[in-house]
CSV table of C-alpha atoms and ligand atoms in Angstrom, one decimal:
chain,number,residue,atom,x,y,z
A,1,UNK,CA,-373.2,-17.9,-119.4
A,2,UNK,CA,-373.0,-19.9,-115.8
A,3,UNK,CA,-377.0,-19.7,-115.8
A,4,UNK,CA,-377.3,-20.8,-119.5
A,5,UNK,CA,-374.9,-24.2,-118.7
A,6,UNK,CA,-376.4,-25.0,-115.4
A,7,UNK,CA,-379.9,-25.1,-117.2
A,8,UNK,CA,-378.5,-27.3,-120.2
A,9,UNK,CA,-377.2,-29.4,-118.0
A,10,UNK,CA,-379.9,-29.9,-115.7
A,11,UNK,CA,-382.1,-30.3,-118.8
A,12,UNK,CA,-379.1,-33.7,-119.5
A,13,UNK,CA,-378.8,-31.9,-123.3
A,14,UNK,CA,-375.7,-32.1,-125.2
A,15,UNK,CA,-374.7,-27.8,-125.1
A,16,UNK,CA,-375.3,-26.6,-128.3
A,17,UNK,CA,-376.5,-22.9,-128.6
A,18,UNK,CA,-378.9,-23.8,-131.5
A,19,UNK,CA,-381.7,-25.3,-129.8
A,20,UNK,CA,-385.0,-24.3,-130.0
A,21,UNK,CA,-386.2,-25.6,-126.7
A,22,UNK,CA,-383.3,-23.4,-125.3
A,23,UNK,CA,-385.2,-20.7,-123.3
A,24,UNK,CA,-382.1,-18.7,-123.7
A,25,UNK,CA,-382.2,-18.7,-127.3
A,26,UNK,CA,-385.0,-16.3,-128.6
A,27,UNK,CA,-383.9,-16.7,-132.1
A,28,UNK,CA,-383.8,-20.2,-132.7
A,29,UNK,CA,-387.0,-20.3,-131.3
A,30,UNK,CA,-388.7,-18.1,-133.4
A,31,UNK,CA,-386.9,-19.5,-136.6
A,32,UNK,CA,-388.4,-22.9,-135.3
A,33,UNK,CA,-391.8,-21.8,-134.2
A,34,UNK,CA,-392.3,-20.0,-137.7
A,35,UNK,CA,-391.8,-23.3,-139.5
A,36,UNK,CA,-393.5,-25.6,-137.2
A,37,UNK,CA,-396.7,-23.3,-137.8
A,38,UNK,CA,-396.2,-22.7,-141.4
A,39,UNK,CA,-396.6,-26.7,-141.6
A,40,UNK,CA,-398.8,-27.1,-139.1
A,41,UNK,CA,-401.8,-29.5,-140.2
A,42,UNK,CA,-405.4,-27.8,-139.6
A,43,UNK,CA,-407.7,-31.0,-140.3
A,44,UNK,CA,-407.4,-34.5,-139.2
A,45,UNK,CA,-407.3,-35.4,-142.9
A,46,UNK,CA,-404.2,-34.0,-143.2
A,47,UNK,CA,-402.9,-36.9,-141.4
A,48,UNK,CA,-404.2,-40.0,-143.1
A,49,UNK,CA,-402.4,-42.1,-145.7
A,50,UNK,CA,-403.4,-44.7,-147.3
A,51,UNK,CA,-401.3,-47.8,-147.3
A,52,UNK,CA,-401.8,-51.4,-149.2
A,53,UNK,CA,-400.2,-53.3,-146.5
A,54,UNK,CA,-398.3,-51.5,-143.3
A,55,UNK,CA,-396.4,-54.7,-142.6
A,56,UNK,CA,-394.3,-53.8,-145.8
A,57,UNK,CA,-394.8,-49.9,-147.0
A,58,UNK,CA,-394.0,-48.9,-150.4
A,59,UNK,CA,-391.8,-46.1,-150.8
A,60,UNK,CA,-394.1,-43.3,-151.5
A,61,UNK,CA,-396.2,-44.7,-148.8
A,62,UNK,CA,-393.5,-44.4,-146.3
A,63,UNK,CA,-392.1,-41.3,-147.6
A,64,UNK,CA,-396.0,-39.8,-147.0
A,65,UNK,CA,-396.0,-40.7,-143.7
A,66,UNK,CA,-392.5,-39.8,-143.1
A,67,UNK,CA,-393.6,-35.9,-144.1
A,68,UNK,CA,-397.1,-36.1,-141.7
A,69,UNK,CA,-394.3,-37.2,-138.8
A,70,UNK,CA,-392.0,-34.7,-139.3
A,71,UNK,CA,-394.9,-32.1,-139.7
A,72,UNK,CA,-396.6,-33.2,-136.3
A,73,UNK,CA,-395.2,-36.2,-135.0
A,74,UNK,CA,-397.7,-38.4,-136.2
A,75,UNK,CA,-399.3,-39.9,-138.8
A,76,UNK,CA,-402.7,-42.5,-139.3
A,77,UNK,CA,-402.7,-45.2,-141.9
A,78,UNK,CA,-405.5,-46.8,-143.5
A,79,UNK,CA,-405.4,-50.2,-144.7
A,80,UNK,CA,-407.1,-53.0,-145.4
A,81,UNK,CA,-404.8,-55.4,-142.9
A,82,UNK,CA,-407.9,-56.9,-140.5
A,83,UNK,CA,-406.7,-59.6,-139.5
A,84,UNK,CA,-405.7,-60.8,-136.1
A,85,UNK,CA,-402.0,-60.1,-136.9
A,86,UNK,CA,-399.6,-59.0,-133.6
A,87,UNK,CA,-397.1,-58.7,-136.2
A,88,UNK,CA,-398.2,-55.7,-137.9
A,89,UNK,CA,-397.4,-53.1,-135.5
A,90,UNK,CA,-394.0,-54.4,-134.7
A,91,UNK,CA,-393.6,-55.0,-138.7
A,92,UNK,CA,-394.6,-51.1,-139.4
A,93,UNK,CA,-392.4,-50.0,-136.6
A,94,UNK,CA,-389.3,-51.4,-137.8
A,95,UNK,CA,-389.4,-49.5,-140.9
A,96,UNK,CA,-389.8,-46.4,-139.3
A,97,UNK,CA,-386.3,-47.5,-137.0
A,98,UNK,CA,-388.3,-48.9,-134.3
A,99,UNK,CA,-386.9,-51.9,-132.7
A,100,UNK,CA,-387.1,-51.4,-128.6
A,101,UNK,CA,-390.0,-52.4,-127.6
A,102,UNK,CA,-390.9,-51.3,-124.0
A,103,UNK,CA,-392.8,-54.9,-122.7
A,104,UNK,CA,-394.2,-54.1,-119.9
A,105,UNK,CA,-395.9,-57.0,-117.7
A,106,UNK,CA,-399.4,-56.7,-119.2
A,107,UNK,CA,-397.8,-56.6,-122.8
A,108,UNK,CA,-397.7,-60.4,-124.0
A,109,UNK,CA,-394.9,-62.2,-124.7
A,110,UNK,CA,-393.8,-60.1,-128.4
A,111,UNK,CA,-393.7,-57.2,-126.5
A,112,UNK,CA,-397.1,-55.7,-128.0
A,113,UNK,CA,-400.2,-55.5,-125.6
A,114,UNK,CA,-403.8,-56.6,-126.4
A,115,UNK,CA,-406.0,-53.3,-125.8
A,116,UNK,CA,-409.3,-54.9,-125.0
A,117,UNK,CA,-411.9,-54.8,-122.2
A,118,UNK,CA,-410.5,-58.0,-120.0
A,119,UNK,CA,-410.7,-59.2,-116.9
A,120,UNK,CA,-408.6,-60.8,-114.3
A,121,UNK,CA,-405.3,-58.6,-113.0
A,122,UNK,CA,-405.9,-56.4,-116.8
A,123,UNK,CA,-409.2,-54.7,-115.0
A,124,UNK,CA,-407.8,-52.6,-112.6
A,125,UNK,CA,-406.1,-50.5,-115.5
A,126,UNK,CA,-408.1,-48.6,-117.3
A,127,UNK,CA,-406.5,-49.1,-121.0
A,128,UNK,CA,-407.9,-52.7,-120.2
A,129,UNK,CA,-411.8,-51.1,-119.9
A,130,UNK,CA,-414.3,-49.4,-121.6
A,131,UNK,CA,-414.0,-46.2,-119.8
A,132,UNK,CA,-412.8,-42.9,-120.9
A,133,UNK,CA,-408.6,-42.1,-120.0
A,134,UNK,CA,-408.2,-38.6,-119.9
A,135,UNK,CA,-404.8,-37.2,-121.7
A,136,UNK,CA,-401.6,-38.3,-121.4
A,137,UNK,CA,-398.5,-39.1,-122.9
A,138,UNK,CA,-397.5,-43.2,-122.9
A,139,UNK,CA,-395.3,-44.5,-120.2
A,140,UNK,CA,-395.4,-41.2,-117.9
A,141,UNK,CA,-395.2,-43.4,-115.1
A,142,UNK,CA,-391.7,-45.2,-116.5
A,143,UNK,CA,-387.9,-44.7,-115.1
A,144,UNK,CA,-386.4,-42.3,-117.4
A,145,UNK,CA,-384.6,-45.5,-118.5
A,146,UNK,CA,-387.5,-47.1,-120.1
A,147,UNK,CA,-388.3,-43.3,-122.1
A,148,UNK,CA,-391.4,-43.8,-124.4
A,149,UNK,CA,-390.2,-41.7,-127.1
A,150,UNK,CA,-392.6,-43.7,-129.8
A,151,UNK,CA,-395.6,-45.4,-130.1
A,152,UNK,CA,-397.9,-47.6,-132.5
A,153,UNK,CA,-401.8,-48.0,-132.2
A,154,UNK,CA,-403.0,-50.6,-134.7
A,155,UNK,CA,-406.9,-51.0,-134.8
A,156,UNK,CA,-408.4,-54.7,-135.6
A,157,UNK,CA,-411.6,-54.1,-134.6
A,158,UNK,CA,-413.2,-50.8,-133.3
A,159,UNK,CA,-416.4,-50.1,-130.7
A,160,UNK,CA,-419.7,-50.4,-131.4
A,161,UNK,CA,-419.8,-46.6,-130.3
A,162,UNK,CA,-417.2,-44.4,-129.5
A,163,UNK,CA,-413.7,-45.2,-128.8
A,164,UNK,CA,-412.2,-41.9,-130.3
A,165,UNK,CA,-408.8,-40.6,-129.3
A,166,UNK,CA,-407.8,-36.8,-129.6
A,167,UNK,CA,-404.4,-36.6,-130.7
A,168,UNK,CA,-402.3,-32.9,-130.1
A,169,UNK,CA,-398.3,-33.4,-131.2
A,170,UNK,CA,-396.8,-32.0,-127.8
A,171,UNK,CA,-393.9,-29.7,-129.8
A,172,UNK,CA,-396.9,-27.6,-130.5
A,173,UNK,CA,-398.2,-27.7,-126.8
A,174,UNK,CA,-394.4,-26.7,-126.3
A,175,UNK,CA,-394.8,-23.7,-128.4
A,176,UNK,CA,-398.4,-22.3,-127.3
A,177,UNK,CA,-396.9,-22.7,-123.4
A,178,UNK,CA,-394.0,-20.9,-124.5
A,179,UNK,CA,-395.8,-18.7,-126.4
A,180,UNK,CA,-398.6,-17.7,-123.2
A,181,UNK,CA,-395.7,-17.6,-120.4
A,182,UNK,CA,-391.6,-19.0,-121.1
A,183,UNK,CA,-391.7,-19.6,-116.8
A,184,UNK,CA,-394.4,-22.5,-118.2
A,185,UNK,CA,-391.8,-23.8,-119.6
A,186,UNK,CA,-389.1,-23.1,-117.1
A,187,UNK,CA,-391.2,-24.9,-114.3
A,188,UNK,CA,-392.4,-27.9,-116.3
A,189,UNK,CA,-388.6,-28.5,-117.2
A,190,UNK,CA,-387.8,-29.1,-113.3
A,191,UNK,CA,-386.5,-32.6,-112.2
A,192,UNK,CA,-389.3,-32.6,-109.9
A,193,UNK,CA,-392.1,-30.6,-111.4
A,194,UNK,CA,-394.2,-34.2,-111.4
A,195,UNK,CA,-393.8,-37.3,-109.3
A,196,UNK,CA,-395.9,-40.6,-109.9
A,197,UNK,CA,-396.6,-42.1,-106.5
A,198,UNK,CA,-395.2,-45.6,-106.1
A,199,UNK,CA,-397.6,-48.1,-106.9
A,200,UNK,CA,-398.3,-51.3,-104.3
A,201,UNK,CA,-399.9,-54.3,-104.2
A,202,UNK,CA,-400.5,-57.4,-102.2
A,203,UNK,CA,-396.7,-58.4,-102.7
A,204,UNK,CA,-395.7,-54.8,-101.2
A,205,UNK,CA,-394.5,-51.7,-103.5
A,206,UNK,CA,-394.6,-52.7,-107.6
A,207,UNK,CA,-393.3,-49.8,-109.0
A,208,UNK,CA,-391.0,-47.0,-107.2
A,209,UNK,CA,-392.2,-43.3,-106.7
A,210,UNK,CA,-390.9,-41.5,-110.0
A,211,UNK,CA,-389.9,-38.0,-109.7
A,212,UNK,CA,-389.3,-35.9,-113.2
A,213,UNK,CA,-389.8,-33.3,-115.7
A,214,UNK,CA,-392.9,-32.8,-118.2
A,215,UNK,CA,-390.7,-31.6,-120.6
A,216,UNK,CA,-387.1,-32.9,-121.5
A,217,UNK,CA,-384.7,-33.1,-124.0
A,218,UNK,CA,-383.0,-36.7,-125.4
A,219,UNK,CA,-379.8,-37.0,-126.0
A,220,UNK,CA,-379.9,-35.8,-129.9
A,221,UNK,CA,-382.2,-32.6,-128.5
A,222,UNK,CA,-385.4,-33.9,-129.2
A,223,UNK,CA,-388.7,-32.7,-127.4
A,224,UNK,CA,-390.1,-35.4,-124.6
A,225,UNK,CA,-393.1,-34.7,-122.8
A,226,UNK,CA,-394.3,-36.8,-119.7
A,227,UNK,CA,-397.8,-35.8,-118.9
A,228,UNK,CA,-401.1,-37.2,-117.1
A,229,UNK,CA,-404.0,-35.1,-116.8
A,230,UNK,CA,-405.1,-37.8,-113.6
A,231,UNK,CA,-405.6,-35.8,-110.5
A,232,UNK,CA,-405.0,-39.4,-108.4
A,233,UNK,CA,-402.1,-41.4,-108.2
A,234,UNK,CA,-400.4,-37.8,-109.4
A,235,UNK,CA,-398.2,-35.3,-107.5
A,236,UNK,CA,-397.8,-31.6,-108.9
A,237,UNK,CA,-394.8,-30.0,-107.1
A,238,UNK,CA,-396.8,-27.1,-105.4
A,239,UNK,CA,-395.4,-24.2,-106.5
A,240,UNK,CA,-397.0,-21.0,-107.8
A,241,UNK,CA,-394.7,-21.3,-111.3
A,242,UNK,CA,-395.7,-25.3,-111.4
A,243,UNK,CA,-399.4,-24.7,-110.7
A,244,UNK,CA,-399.4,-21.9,-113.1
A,245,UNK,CA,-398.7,-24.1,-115.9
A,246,UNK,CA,-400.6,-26.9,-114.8
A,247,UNK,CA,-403.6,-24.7,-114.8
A,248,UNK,CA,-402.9,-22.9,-118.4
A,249,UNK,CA,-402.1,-26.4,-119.8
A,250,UNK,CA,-405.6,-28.1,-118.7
A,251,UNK,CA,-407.7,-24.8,-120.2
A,252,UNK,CA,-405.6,-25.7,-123.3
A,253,UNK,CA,-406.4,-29.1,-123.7
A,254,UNK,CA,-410.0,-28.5,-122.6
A,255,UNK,CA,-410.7,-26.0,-125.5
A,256,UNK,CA,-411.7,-26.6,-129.1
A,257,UNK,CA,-408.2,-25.6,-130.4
A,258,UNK,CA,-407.3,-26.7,-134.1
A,259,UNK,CA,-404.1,-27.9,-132.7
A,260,UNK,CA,-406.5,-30.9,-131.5
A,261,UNK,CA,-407.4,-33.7,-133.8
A,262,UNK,CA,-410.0,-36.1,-133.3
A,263,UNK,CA,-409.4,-39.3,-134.9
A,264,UNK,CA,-411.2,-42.7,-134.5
A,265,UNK,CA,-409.5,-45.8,-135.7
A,266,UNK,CA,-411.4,-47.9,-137.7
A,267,UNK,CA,-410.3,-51.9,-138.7
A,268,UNK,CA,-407.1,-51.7,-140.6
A,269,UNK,CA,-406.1,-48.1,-139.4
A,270,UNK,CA,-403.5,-47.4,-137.1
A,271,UNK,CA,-401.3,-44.3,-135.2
A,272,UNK,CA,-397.4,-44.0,-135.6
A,273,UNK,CA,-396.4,-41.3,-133.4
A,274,UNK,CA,-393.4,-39.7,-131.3
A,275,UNK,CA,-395.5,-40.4,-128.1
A,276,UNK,CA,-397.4,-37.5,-128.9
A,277,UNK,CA,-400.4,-36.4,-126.3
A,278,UNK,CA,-403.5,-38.2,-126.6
A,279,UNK,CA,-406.3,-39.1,-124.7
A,280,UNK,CA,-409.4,-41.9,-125.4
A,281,UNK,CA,-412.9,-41.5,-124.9
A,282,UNK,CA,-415.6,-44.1,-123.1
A,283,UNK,CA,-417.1,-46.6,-125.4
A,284,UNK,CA,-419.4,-49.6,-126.0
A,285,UNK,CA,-418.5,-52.6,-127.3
A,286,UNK,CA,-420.7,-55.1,-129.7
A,287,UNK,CA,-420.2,-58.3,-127.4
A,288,UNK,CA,-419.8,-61.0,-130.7
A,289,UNK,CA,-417.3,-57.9,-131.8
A,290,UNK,CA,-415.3,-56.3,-128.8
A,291,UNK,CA,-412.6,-53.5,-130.2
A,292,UNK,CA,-409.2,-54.4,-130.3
A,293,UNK,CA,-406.6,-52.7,-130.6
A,294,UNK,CA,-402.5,-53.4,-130.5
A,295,UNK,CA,-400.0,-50.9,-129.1
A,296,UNK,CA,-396.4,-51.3,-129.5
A,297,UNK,CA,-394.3,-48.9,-127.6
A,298,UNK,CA,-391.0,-48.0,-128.3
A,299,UNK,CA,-387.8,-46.6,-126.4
A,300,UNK,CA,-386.7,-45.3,-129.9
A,301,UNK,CA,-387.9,-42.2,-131.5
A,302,UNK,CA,-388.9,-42.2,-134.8
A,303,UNK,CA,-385.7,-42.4,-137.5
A,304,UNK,CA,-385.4,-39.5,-140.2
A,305,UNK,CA,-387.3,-37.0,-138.5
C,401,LIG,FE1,-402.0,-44.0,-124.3
């Protein structure tokens, strides 16, 4: 009983004995894990709805992206909403609960950031060029203060080539890592299993070392996941357990698992997601045409899940 409350408490969860990301808890995981793959979707298709305008959802458009999010954690809309409009990523979000908005200092002043090849300070992040960015969850590098627990990716105009995201919803990364090995888990739940570097520049240090778990638990139980697959500007806690699941969790992400969707978002289409793992391949842009995309990001998780 002492072991079961120390490790509650170091994962900061309120103690409830019905978890299913409680290692200790065989059955609730199993009850979970049946469902989750009973509803798991097996095609990207699976994921897309339709919408006439994601600014202001009808019902049964909401409610249809409602059951894709609690299925996977995501969901991609297609629409016909073009237009240069900032708004429509913070307009979607709020009917979905989301109303923090994490602006960071390359987000402009609403609070949603301009994903475009730029230049100037933008360049030296890669979001803000044309090059690949390997997977990741949003924010890993964030004080657990400023949690990305949700995200929106709204497409106004995509690359002439390429551009493509693969999307996996990391409950189900949870599952197949508790599946292969439960110490995966055990190690990647460790306050210092991952620590960010601190970042400087010419005014001295701009963001503190942060030191943390991949896999935690909010304050209503919810799965987070804090993960970079970068080998720089990253620290693994070297330990056999930690390295272990490092390793397994690369293979995974590396192979052609149907667990992995590819998606590309195309003008008017757009990702709503529980920060769910995703990574972004190179691309070329037409230069009268460069892709665009918004993405709002959220300290809230999705309501109604
Ligand atoms: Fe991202």
């Amino acid at each position: 009983m002492i072991a079961v409350l120390l490790s509650l408490q170091r994962l900061d969860v309120p103690i409830t004995m019905s978890s299913p990301f409680d290692l200790t808890n065989e059955s609730a995981y199993q009850q979970w894990r049946e469902q989750k793959l009973a509803q798991a979707p097996r095609a990207i298709e699976e994921l897309i709805v339709d919408v006439r305008d994601p600014r202001a959802l009808s019902e049964a458009e909401h409610g249809a992206l409602m059951q894709r999010i609690r299925r996977c954690n995501m969901a991609i809309y297609a629409s016909a909403a073009h237009e240069e409009d900032s708004s429509i990523p913070r307009l979607l979000g709020r009917q979905f609960g989301l109303d923090h908005l994490d602006a960071n200092w390359l987000a402009d002043e609403d609070g949603v950031s301009e994903i475009q090849v730029s230049g100037g300070t933008r360049s030296g992040f890669i979001p803000y060029t044309d090059r690949p960015i390997k997977w990741h969850t949003d924010g890993y590098y964030n004080p657990p203060r400023r949690m990305i627990r949700a995200m929106v990716l709204h497409c106004v105009r995509s690359a002439a080539t390429g551009g493509e995201n693969r999307l996996m919803d990391h409950e189900m990364i949870y599952l197949l890592l508790r599946d292969a090995e439960p110490d995966f888990i055990r190690a990647l739940s460790a306050e210092d299993a991952m620590i960010i570097p601190e970042r400087t520049d010419e005014d001295g240090v701009a963001r503190a070392a942060q030191s943390g778990p991949v896999f935690s638990l909010d304050e209503k139980g919810a799965l987070h996941m804090r993960y970079t697959a970068r080998t720089r500007s990253i620290e693994w806690k070297q330990d056999e357990p930690t390295l272990a699941a490092v390793a397994f969790l690369d293979e995974l992400l590396a192979t052609d698992s149907p667990c992995i969707f590819r998606a590309r978002l195309e003008p008017g289409m757009g990702l709503l997601c529980n920060n769910v793992l995703h990574d972004r391949a190179g691309f070329s842009d037409d230069p009268g045409h460069p892709r665009l995309l918004y993405r709002a990001r959220y300290y809230d998780r999705i309501a109604g899940m």
